[in-house]
Coordinates of C-alpha atoms in Angstrom, one line a residue:
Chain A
X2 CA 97.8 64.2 124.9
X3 CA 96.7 64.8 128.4
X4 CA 95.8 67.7 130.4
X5 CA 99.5 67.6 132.4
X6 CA 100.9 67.2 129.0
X7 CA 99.6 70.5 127.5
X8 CA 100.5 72.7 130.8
X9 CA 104.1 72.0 130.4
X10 CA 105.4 74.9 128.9
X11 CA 106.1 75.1 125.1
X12 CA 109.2 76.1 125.7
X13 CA 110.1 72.8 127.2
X14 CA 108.8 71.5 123.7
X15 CA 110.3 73.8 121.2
X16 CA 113.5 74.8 123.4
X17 CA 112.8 78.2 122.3
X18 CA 112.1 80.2 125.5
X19 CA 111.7 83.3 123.6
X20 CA 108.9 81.9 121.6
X21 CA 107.1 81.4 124.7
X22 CA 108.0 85.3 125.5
X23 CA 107.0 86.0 122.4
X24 CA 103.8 84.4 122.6
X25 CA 102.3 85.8 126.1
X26 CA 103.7 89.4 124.9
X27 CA 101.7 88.7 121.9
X28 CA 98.6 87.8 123.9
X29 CA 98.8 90.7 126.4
X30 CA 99.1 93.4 123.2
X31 CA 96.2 91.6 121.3
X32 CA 93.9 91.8 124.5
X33 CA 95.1 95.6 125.3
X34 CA 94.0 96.4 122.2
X35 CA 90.6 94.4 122.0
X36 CA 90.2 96.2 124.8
X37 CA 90.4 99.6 123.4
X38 CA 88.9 98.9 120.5
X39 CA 85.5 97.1 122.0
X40 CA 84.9 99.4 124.7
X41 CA 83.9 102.2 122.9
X42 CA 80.4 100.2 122.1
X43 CA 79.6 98.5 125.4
X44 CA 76.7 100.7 127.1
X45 CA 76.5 103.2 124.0
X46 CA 74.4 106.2 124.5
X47 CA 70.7 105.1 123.8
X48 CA 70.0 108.0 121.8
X49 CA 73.6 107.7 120.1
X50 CA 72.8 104.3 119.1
X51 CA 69.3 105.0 117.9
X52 CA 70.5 107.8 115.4
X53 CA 72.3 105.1 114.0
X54 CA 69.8 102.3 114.2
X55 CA 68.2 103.3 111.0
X56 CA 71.1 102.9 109.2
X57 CA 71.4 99.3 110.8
X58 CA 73.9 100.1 113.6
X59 CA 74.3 97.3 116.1
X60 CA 76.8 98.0 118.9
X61 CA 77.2 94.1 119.7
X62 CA 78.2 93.3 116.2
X63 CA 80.2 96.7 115.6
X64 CA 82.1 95.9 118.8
X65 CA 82.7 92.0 118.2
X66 CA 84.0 93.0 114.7
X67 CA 86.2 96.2 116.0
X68 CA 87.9 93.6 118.5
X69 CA 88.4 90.8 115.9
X70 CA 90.2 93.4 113.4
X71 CA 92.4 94.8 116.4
X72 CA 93.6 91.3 117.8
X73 CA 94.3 90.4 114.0
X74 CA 96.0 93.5 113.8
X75 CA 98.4 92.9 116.2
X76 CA 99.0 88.9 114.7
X77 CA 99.6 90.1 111.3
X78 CA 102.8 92.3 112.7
X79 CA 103.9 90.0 115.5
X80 CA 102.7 86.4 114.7
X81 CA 102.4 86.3 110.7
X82 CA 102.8 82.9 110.3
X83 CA 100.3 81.5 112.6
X84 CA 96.6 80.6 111.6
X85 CA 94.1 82.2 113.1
X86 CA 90.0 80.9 114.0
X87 CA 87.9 84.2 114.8
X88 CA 84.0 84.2 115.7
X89 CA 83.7 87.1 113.3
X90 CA 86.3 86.3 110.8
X91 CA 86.9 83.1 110.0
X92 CA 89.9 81.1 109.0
X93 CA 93.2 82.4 107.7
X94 CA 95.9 79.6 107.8
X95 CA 99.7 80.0 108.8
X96 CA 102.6 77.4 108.3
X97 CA 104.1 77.7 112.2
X98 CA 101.8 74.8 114.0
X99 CA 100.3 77.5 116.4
X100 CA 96.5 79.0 115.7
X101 CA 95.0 81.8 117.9
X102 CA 91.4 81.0 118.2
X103 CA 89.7 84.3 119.0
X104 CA 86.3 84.7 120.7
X105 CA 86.4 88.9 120.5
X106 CA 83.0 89.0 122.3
X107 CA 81.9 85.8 124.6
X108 CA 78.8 86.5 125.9
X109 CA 76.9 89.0 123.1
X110 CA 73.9 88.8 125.5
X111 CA 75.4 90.5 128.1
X112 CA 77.2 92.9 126.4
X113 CA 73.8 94.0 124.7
X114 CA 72.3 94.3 128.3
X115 CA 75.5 96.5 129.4
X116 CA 76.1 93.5 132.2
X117 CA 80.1 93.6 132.9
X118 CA 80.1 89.7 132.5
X119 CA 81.2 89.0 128.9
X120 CA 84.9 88.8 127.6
X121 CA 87.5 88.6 125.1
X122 CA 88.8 85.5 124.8
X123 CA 92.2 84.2 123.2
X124 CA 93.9 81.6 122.8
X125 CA 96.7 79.9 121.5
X126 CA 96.7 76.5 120.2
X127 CA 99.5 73.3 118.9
X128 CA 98.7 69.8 117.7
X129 CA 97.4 68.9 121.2
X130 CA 94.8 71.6 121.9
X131 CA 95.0 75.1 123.3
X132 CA 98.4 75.7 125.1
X133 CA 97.3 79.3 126.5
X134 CA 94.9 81.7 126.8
X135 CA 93.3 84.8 128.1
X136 CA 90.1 85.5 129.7
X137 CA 90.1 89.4 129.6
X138 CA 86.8 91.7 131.1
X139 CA 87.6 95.4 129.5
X140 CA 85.1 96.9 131.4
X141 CA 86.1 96.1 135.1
X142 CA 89.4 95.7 133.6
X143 CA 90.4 92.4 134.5
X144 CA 92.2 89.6 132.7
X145 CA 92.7 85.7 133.6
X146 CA 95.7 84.2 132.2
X147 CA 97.1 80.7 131.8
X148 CA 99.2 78.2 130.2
X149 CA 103.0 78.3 129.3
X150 CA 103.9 78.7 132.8
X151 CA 101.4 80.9 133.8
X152 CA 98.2 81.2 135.8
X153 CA 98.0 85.0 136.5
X154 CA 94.7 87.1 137.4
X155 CA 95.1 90.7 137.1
X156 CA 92.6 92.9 138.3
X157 CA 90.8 96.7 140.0
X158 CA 92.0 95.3 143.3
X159 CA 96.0 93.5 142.4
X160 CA 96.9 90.7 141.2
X161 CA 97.2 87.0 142.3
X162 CA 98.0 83.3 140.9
X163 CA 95.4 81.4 139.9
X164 CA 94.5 78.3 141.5
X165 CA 91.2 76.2 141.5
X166 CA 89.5 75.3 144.8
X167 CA 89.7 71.9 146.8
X168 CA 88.1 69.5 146.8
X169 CA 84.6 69.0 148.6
X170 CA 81.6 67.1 148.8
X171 CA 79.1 68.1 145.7
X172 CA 76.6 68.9 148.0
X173 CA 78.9 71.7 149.3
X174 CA 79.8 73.2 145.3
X175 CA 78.6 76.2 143.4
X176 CA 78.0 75.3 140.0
X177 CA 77.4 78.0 137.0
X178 CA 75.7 77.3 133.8
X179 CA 74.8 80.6 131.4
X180 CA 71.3 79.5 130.1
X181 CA 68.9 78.2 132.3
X182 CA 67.5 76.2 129.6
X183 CA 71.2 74.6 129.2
X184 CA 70.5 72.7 126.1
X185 CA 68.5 70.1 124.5
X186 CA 65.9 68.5 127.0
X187 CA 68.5 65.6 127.5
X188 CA 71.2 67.8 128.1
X189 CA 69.2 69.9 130.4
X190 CA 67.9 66.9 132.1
X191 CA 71.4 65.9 132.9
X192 CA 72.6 69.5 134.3
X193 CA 69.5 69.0 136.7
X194 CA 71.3 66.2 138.1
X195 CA 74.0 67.8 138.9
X196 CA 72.5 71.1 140.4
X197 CA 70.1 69.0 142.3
X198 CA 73.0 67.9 144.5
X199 CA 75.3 71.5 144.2
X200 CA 75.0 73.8 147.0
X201 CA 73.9 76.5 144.7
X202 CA 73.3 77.1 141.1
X203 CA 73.9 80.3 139.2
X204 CA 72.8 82.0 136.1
X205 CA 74.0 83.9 133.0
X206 CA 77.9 84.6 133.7
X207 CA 79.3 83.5 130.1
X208 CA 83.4 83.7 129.9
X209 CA 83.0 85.1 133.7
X210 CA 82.3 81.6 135.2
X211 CA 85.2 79.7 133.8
X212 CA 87.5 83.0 135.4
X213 CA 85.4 83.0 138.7
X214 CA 86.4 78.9 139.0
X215 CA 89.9 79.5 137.7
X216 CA 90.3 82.3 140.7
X217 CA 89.0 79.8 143.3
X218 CA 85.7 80.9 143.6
X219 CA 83.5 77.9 142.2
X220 CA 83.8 74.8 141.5
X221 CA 81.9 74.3 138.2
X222 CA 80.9 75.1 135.2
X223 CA 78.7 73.0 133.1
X224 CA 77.5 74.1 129.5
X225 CA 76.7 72.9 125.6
X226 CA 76.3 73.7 122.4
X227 CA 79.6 75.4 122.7
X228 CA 82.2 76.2 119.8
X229 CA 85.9 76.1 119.5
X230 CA 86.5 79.7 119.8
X231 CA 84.4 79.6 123.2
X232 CA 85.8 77.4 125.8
X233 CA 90.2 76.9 124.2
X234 CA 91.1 80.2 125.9
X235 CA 89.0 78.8 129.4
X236 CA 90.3 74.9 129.1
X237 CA 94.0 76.9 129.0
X238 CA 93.4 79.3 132.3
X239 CA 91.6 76.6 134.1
X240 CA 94.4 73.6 133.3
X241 CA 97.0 76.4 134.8
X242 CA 95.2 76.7 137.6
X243 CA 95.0 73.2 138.4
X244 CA 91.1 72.6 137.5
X245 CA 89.8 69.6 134.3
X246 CA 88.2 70.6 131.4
X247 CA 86.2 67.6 129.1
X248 CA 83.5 66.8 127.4
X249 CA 80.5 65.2 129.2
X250 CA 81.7 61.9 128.5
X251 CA 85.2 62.6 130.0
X252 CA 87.2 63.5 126.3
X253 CA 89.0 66.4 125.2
X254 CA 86.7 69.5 124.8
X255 CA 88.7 71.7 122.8
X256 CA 86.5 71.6 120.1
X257 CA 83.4 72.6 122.0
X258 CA 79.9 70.9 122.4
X259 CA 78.6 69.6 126.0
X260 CA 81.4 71.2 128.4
X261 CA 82.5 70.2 131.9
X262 CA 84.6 72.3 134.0
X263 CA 85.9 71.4 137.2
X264 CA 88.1 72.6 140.2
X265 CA 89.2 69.4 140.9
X266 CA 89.6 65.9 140.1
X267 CA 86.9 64.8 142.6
X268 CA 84.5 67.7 141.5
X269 CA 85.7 66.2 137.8
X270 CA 84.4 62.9 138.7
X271 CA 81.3 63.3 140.9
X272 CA 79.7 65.2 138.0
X273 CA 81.2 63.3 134.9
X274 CA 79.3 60.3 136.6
X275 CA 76.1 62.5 136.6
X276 CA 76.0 63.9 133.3
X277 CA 76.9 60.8 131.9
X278 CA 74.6 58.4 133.5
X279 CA 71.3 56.9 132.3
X280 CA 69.5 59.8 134.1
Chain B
X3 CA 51.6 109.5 146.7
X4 CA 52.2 109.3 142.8
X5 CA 56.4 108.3 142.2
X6 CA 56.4 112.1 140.4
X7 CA 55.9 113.5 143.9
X8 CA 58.4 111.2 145.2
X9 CA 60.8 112.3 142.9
X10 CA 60.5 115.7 143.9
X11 CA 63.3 117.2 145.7
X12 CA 62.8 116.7 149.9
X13 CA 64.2 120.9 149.9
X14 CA 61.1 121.5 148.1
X15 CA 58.8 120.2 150.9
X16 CA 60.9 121.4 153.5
X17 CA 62.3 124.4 152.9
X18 CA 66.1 123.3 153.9
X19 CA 68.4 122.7 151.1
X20 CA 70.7 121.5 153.3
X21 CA 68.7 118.8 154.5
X22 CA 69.1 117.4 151.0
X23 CA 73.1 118.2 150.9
X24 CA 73.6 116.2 154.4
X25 CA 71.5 113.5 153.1
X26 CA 73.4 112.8 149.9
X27 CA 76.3 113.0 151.8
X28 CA 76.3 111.3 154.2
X29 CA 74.6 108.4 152.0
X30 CA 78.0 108.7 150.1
X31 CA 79.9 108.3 153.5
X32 CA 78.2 105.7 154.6
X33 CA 78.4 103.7 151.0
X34 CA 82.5 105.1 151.3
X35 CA 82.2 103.3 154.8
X36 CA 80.8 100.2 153.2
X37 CA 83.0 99.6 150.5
X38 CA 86.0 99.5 152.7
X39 CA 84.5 97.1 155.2
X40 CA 82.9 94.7 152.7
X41 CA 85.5 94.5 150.4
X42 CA 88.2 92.4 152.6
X43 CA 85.3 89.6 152.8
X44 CA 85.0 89.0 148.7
X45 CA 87.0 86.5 147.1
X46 CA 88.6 85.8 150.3
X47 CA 91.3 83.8 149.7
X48 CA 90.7 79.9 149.7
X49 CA 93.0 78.8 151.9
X50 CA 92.2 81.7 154.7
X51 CA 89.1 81.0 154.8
X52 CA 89.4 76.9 155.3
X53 CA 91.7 77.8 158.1
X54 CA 88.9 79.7 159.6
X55 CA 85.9 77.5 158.7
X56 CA 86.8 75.5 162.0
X57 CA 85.8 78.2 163.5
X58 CA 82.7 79.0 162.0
X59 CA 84.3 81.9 159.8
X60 CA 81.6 82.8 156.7
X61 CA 82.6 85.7 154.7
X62 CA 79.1 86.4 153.2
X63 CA 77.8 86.8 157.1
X64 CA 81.1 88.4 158.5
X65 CA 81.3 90.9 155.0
X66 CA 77.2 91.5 155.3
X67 CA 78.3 92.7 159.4
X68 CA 80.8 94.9 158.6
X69 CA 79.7 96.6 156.1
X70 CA 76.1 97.3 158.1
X71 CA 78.1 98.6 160.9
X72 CA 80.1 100.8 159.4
X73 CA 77.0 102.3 157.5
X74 CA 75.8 102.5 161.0
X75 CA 78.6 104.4 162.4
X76 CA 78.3 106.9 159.3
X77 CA 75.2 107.0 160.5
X78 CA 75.2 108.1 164.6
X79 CA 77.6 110.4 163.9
X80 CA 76.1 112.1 161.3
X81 CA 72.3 111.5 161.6
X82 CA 71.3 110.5 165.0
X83 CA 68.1 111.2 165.2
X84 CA 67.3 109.5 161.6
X85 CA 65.6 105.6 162.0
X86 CA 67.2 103.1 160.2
X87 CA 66.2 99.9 159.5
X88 CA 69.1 96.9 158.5
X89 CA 68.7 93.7 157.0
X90 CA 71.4 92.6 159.4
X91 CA 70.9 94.9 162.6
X92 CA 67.1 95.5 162.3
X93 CA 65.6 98.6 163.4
X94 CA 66.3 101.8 165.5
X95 CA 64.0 104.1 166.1
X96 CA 64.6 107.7 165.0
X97 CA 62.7 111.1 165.8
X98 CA 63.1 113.2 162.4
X99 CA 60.6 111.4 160.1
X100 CA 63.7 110.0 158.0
X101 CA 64.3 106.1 158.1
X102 CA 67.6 104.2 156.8
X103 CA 66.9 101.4 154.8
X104 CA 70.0 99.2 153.9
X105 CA 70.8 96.0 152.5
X106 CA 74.5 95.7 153.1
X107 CA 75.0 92.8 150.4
X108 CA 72.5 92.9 148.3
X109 CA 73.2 89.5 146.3
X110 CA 74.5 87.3 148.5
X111 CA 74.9 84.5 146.6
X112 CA 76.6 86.3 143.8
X113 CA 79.0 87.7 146.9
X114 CA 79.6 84.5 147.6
X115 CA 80.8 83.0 143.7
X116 CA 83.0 85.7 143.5
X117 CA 80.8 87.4 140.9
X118 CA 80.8 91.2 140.8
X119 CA 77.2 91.6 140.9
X120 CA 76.4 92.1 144.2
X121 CA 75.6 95.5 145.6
X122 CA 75.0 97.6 149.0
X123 CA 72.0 99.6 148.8
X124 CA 71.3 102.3 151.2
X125 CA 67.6 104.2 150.8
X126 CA 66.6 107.0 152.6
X127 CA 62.5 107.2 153.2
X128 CA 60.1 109.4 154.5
X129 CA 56.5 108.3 154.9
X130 CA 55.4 108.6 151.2
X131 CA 58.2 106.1 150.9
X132 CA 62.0 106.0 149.2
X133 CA 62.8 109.5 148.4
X134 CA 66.9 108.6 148.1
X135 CA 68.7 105.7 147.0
X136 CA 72.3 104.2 146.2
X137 CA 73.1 101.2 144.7
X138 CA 76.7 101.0 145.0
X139 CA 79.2 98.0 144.0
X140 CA 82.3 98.1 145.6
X141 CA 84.3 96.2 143.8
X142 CA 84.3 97.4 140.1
X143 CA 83.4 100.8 141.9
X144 CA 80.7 101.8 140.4
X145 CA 77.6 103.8 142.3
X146 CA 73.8 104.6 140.7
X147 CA 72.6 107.6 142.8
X148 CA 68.8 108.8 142.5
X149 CA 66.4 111.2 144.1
X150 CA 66.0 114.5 145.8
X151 CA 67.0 115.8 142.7
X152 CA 70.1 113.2 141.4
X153 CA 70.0 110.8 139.0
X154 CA 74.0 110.0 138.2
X155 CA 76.3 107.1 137.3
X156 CA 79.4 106.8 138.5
X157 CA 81.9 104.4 137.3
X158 CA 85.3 103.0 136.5
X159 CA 85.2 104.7 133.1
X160 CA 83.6 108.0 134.3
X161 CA 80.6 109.1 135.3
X162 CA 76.9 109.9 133.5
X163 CA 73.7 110.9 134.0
X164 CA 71.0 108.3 134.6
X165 CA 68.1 107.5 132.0
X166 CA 66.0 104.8 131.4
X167 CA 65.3 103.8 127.8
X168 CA 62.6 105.3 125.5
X169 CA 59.3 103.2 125.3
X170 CA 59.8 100.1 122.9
X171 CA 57.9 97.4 121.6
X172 CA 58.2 94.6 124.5
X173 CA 59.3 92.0 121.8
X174 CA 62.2 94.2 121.4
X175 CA 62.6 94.5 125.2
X176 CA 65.5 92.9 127.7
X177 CA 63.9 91.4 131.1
X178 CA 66.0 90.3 134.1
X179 CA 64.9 88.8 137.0
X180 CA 67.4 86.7 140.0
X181 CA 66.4 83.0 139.8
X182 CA 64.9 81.2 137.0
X183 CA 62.3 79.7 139.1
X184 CA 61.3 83.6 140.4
X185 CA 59.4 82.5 143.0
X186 CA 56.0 80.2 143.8
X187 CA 54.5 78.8 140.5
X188 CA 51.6 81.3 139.7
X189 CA 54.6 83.9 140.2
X190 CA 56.5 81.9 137.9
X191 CA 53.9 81.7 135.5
X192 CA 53.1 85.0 135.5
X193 CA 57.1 85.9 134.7
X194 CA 57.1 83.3 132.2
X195 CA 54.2 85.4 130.1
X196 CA 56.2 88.1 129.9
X197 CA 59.3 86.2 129.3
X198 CA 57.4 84.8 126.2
X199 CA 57.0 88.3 124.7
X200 CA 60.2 90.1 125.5
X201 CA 63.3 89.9 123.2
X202 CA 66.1 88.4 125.8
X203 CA 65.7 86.9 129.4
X204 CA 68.0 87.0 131.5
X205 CA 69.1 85.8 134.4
X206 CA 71.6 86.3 138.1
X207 CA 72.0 89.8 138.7
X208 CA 70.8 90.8 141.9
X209 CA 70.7 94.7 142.7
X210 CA 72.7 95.3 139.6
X211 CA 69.8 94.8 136.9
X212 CA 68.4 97.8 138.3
X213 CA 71.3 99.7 137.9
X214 CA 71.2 98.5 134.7
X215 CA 67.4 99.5 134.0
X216 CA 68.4 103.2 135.6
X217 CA 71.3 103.2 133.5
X218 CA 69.1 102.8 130.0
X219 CA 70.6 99.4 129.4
X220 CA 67.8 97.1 130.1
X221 CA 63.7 97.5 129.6
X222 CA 62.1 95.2 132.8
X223 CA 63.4 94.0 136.0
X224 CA 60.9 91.5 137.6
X225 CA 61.2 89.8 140.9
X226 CA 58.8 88.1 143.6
X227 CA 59.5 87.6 147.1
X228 CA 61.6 91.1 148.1
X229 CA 62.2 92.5 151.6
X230 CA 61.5 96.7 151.8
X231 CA 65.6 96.5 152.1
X232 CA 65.6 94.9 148.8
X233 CA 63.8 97.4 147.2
X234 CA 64.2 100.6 148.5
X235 CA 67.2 102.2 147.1
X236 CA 66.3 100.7 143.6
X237 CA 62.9 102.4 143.8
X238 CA 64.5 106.0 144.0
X239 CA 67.4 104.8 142.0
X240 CA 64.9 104.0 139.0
X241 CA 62.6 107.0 139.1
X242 CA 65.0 109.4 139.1
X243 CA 65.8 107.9 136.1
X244 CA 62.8 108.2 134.5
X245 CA 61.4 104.5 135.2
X246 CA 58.4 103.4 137.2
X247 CA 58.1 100.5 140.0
X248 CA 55.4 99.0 141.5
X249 CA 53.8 95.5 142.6
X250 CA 52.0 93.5 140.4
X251 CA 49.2 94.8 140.2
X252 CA 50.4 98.6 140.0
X253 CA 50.5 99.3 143.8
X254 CA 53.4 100.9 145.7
X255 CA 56.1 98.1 145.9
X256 CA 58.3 100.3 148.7
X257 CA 57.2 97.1 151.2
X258 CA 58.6 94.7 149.0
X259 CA 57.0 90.9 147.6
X260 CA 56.2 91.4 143.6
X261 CA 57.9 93.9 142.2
X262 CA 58.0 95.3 139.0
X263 CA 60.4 97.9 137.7
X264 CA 60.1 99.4 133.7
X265 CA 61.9 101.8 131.8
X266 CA 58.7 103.8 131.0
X267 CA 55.3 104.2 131.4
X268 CA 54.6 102.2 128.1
X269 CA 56.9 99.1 129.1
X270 CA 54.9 99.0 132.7
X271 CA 51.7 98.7 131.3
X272 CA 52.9 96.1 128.5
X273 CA 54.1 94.1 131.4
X274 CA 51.9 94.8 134.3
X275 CA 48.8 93.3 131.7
X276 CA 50.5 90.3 131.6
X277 CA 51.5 89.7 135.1
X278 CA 48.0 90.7 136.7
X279 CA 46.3 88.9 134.2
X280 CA 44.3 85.6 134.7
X281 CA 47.0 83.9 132.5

C-alpha cells in the first residue's frame, strides 16, 4: 500500500467516523498521561537520585516504564481490543486489526543528559503500516500529530498545521542524523555522501528531528539500526505533512532498520540515489 | 584571579549592593528584551520567508539583529556608561570598568533547524573577567543565571537552584561538545581521548550543554575554537554552580579558543590530563 494510500483517513476505510474520533481521543489521553507520568524522572534531583542509586534506581528506565504502564493504562479502558508493541513491555495481542506501537521514551540518551530533545511516541497501526501517530516532547510541552486527517503541531508558542518544506537543491538542505557514528562503516559511509552535499549536518536530536522536518524546518533525516516502535509514530506525522518515509533502498520502513526521511519527493530522490549507490 | 574570587559577590568589592541589584536586573531586562525580538525570527514560517528570500531576508541574521539591539537599548537606558561588546554590533566603549558581553544567538545553526537549543547569552565582566552571566532560551523559556551571588534555574516547570554534579568516575561521566569534528585534528584528537573514557558523548547543543552542566545534568562540556562572546556568560553561569572552566591547559578561558568546562574540581583534572597530554 502506498504512502497516499495510508494518509486517507480510516474512516474512509471502515465508514466509521467515530472510530477515527475515537482513536485520536485515544491518542491525545494516552500522551497526556505519558506525560504526567514520565516527567516526574526527567532532570531528578542528583542527590535524590543518588539515595536511590544503591538500591539500583535509574530514572531513564523508571521513567520509560512509568510511561509505558500509563499509555497501556489508558488502552486497556478505551481500546481493549487492540494489540499493543511497547519498547518496555512487549506484545499483548487484540482481535480489532489496529496495534499501538509505543516508544514511551525515544531518545534514553537524552533524557539521561536532561536535554529536552527525547519523546513519547505513539502510534497506531492497520494491515498497511502505521495510520497515525504522535510525536509528543513533555518537557517543552509540545506534541506533533498526524494521520487520519490530521497534521497538527501544538506547542509553548500556538499551534499550526504541519507541512514539510519545498523542494530545493541538496546542496541548500539541512540534514539530521542522532549518532555521528550513524551505523555500520557502510552505512556511515553512505550518510557521508549525503552530508557532503547538505548545507548543514546536525547531531543528536532523536524523535526531535523527524518533528523539526514535519514542522517545516529541515529537510531530512537519515538514520539505522532503528526498530518498529521508533520511526511508525514519525512515518505517520511526516506522511500528514506531506514528507516520504523509506528504507534506504526506497521500501516501506515501518519496520525500522536504515531510515530515510524526506520533505519532499525531490529531497526523497536526490538522497535515495546516494545512500543507495555503489559509494 | 582564582574563579572563587570571581564568584564573589561584585557588592563585596565595592561596597554598593545596588550595583549588584541594577546589574541583575537590568541583565533580566535586557534577556526580557531579547526574547521578544528574537522570537518572531524562529521557525519562521516557510512560505514567509521564500517570499522574502528575493530580497535577501535571513532570519538567523535578521533574529541575531534584533535581539542585539534591543539588549542594546536595555542597555543605554539603563547602563550608559557600562562597555559592551556584541557579536553582532561590536564594541562601545564604556567608562565604569563593567563591559557587556553578548552573543544574541548563541547556536545559530540550531536557530536555524528549528531546534530549541539555541540561546542568548549576556555576561557582564569586570577586568578579572565574567563576574555575571545568563544563558537564556527564549523559546521553551527557560533562563540559567550565575554570579554576584545567584546561581538559579528558571524554567517552564518552575524554577531551582543551580549545582553541578558531585565528582564521579569519568567512565561514568556525560561529555558534550557542538560538532563531532570539534575543531582542527590535534583538537579533535585530543576530544576523542576523553571521549574514549567518558560514559556517553554527545553531540549539537550549543549554549545549552552548559546550562545543562550548571544544572547538574551533565559532567564535561568541551569545545575549541570559541569567541569571548561565546563563553562569557557560561563561565559565570557554571561557577556559580559549583563547576570550573578553563583552556586546555588550565588557563583562564574568558578570551575564548579551547575551552573546557567540569562539574568539579575532580572531573577537570580527569579531563584536562587527557586533553594537555602528548596523546
Amino acid at each position: 500500500m502506498t504512502a497516499t494510500a495510508r494518509r486517507r483517513p480510516l474512516a474512509a476505510r471502515t465508514g466509521e467516523a467515530s472510530l477515527t474520533d475515537e482513536i485520536i481521543e485515544t491518542a491525545h489521553a494516552a500522551a497526556d498521561a505519558a506525560r504526567a507520568a514520565v516527567l516526574p524522572f526527567f532532570r531528578v534531583d542528583e542527590l535524590h537520585a543518588d539515595s536511590k542509586l544503591a538500591d539500583g534506581f535509574d530514572p531513564v528506565t523508571e521513567g520509560d516504564h512509568a510511561a509505558e504502564h500509563a499509555i497501556r493504562a489508558v488502552l486497556a479502558e478505551r481500546r481493549p481490543r487492540d494489540a499493543i508493541l511497547g519498547e518496555e513491555l512487549g506484545h499483548s495481542t487484540g482481535d480489532s486489526g489496529l496495534t499501538w506501537v509505543l516508544d514511551p521514551i525515544d531518545g534514553t540518551r537524552a533524557f539521561l543528559s536532561g536535554a529536552p530533545t527525547w519523546g513519547v511516541l505513539i502510534a497506531v497501526s492497520d494491515a498497511s503500516g502505521p495510520i497515525y501517530g504522535v510525536i509528543d516532547q513533555p518537557f517543552i510541552g509540545e506534541r506533533f500529530e498526524g494521520g487520519l486527517g490530521r497534521a497538527r503541531y501544538h506547542g509553548p508558542r500556538g499551534h499550526r498545521t504541519l507541512a514539510t518544506r519545498p523542494a530545493r537543491q541538496l546542496s541548500q538542505s539541512i540534514l539530521f542524523t542522532t549518532y555521528p557514528e550513524v551505523g555500520t562503516d557502510a552505512e556511515t559511509a553512505a550518510f557521508a555522501r549525503v552530508a557532503a552535499r547538505a548545507r548543514l549536518t546536525r547531531y543528536g536530536l532523536d524523535c526531535y528531528a523527524y518533528g523539526l522536518l514535519a514542522l517545516g524546518q529541515v529537510d531530512l533525516v537519515i538514520e539505522a539500526g532503528l526498530a518498529a516502535y521508533d520511526i511508525q509514530a514519525p512515518i505517520a506525522v511526516i506522511e500528514a505533512a506531506g514528507g516520504i518515509v523509506t528504507d534506504w533502498q526506497g521500501n516501506p520502513a515501518s519496520h525500522g532498520g536504515r531510515v530515510l526521511a524526506a520533505a519532499n519527493r525531490e529531497q526523497h530522490q536526490a538522497a535515495l540515489q546516494l545512500l543507495s549507490g555503489p559509494g
